[in-house]
PDB file of C-alpha atoms in Angstrom:
ATOM      1  CA  MET A   1     -41.838  22.531  69.613  1.00 46.00           C
ATOM      2  CA  THR A   2     -42.966  20.330  66.700  1.00 50.00           C
ATOM      3  CA  TRP A   3     -40.354  19.622  63.914  1.00 53.00           C
ATOM      4  CA  LEU A   4     -42.028  19.072  60.334  1.00 54.00           C
ATOM      5  CA  PRO A   5     -39.850  18.296  57.355  1.00 58.00           C
ATOM      6  CA  GLY A   6     -38.535  21.263  55.244  1.00 58.00           C
ATOM      7  CA  SER A   7     -38.783  23.329  58.407  1.00 57.00           C
ATOM      8  CA  ARG A   8     -36.352  25.278  60.711  1.00 55.00           C
ATOM      9  CA  ALA A   9     -37.204  26.575  64.194  1.00 58.00           C
ATOM     10  CA  ALA A  10     -37.743  29.732  64.662  1.00 59.00           C
ATOM     11  CA  GLU A  11     -34.463  30.276  66.379  1.00 65.00           C
ATOM     12  CA  THR A  12     -32.075  28.619  64.266  1.00 67.00           C
ATOM     13  CA  PRO A  13     -30.189  31.503  62.282  1.00 79.00           C
ATOM     14  CA  VAL A  14     -30.548  31.352  58.369  1.00 82.00           C
ATOM     15  CA  LEU A  15     -26.488  31.637  57.913  1.00 82.00           C
ATOM     16  CA  TRP A  16     -26.198  27.980  60.043  1.00 77.00           C
ATOM     17  CA  THR A  17     -29.109  26.762  57.760  1.00 79.00           C
ATOM     18  CA  ILE A  18     -27.184  27.997  54.878  1.00 84.00           C
ATOM     19  CA  SER A  19     -23.821  26.588  55.735  1.00 78.00           C
ATOM     20  CA  ARG A  20     -24.989  23.088  56.484  1.00 74.00           C
ATOM     21  CA  MET A  21     -26.970  23.042  53.061  1.00 80.00           C
ATOM     22  CA  THR A  22     -23.797  24.472  50.965  1.00 83.00           C
ATOM     23  CA  SER A  23     -21.571  22.121  52.805  1.00 75.00           C
ATOM     24  CA  THR A  24     -23.586  19.081  51.800  1.00 74.00           C
ATOM     25  CA  ALA A  25     -24.452  20.173  48.336  1.00 80.00           C
ATOM     26  CA  LEU A  26     -20.894  20.997  47.569  1.00 84.00           C
ATOM     27  CA  ALA A  27     -19.769  17.742  46.269  1.00 84.00           C
ATOM     28  CA  THR A  28     -22.563  18.040  43.769  1.00 88.00           C
ATOM     29  CA  VAL A  29     -20.585  20.316  41.533  1.00 88.00           C
ATOM     30  CA  PRO A  30     -17.753  18.167  40.655  1.00 90.00           C
ATOM     31  CA  CYS A  31     -19.979  15.178  40.501  1.00 90.00           C
ATOM     32  CA  THR A  32     -22.012  16.505  37.509  1.00 91.00           C
ATOM     33  CA  LEU A  33     -18.572  17.777  35.786  1.00 91.00           C
ATOM     34  CA  ALA A  34     -17.958  14.164  35.979  1.00 92.00           C
ATOM     35  CA  GLY A  35     -20.827  12.866  34.548  1.00 92.00           C
ATOM     36  CA  LEU A  36     -21.000  15.469  31.952  1.00 94.00           C
ATOM     37  CA  SER A  37     -17.323  14.861  30.918  1.00 94.00           C
ATOM     38  CA  LEU A  38     -17.918  10.887  30.773  1.00 92.00           C
ATOM     39  CA  ILE A  39     -21.213  11.420  28.646  1.00 93.00           C
ATOM     40  CA  LEU A  40     -19.837  13.913  26.160  1.00 93.00           C
ATOM     41  CA  HIS A  41     -16.255  11.795  25.929  1.00 90.00           C
ATOM     42  CA  TRP A  42     -14.383  15.377  27.326  1.00 87.00           C
ATOM     43  CA  GLY A  43     -11.903  13.179  28.825  1.00 85.00           C
ATOM     44  CA  GLY A  44     -10.792  13.368  32.350  1.00 85.00           C
ATOM     45  CA  GLY A  45     -14.062  12.519  34.009  1.00 87.00           C
ATOM     46  CA  LEU A  46     -13.104  10.125  36.574  1.00 90.00           C
ATOM     47  CA  TYR A  47     -10.736  12.866  37.677  1.00 92.00           C
ATOM     48  CA  TRP A  48     -13.292  14.630  39.270  1.00 91.00           C
ATOM     49  CA  LEU A  49     -14.378  12.084  41.303  1.00 92.00           C
ATOM     50  CA  VAL A  50     -11.809  12.388  43.772  1.00 93.00           C
ATOM     51  CA  PRO A  51     -12.918  15.982  44.630  1.00 91.00           C
ATOM     52  CA  THR A  52     -16.467  14.701  45.052  1.00 91.00           C
ATOM     53  CA  ALA A  53     -15.301  12.213  47.300  1.00 92.00           C
ATOM     54  CA  LEU A  54     -13.137  14.533  49.368  1.00 93.00           C
ATOM     55  CA  LEU A  55     -15.876  17.411  49.733  1.00 90.00           C
ATOM     56  CA  GLY A  56     -18.516  14.658  50.416  1.00 87.00           C
ATOM     57  CA  ILE A  57     -16.107  13.731  53.365  1.00 91.00           C
ATOM     58  CA  ALA A  58     -15.605  17.023  54.564  1.00 88.00           C
ATOM     59  CA  GLY A  59     -19.432  18.111  54.434  1.00 83.00           C
ATOM     60  CA  ALA A  60     -20.184  15.151  56.385  1.00 85.00           C
ATOM     61  CA  VAL A  61     -17.535  15.715  58.885  1.00 87.00           C
ATOM     62  CA  TYR A  62     -18.678  19.409  59.046  1.00 82.00           C
ATOM     63  CA  ASN A  63     -22.411  18.355  59.577  1.00 80.00           C
ATOM     64  CA  ALA A  64     -21.414  15.672  62.055  1.00 85.00           C
ATOM     65  CA  TRP A  65     -19.279  18.350  64.082  1.00 81.00           C
ATOM     66  CA  VAL A  66     -22.317  20.756  64.150  1.00 75.00           C
ATOM     67  CA  LEU A  67     -24.583  18.069  65.313  1.00 79.00           C
ATOM     68  CA  LEU A  68     -22.276  17.003  67.939  1.00 84.00           C
ATOM     69  CA  VAL A  69     -22.224  20.584  69.281  1.00 82.00           C
ATOM     70  CA  GLU A  70     -25.388  21.224  69.207  1.00 72.00           C
ATOM     71  CA  ILE A  71     -26.366  17.705  71.339  1.00 70.00           C
ATOM     72  CA  VAL A  72     -23.992  19.022  74.009  1.00 67.00           C
ATOM     73  CA  ARG A  73     -25.566  22.253  74.479  1.00 63.00           C
TER      74      ARG A  73
END
């Protein structure tokens, strides 16, 4: 099977792809809020970076766990 960037294998369930993309992109929401609140002077912008870091680490651990389980198979 040939691997192409942006494509997924035919036997890969869509739910797996969506869950991995969601776990990775989940940290962008608080990061965007942090940037907007700093630019617009809403206050509390740096506090949004804490959930950004935590969600980023959680997403990385989840993706690493999925890859580890898939490699073992």
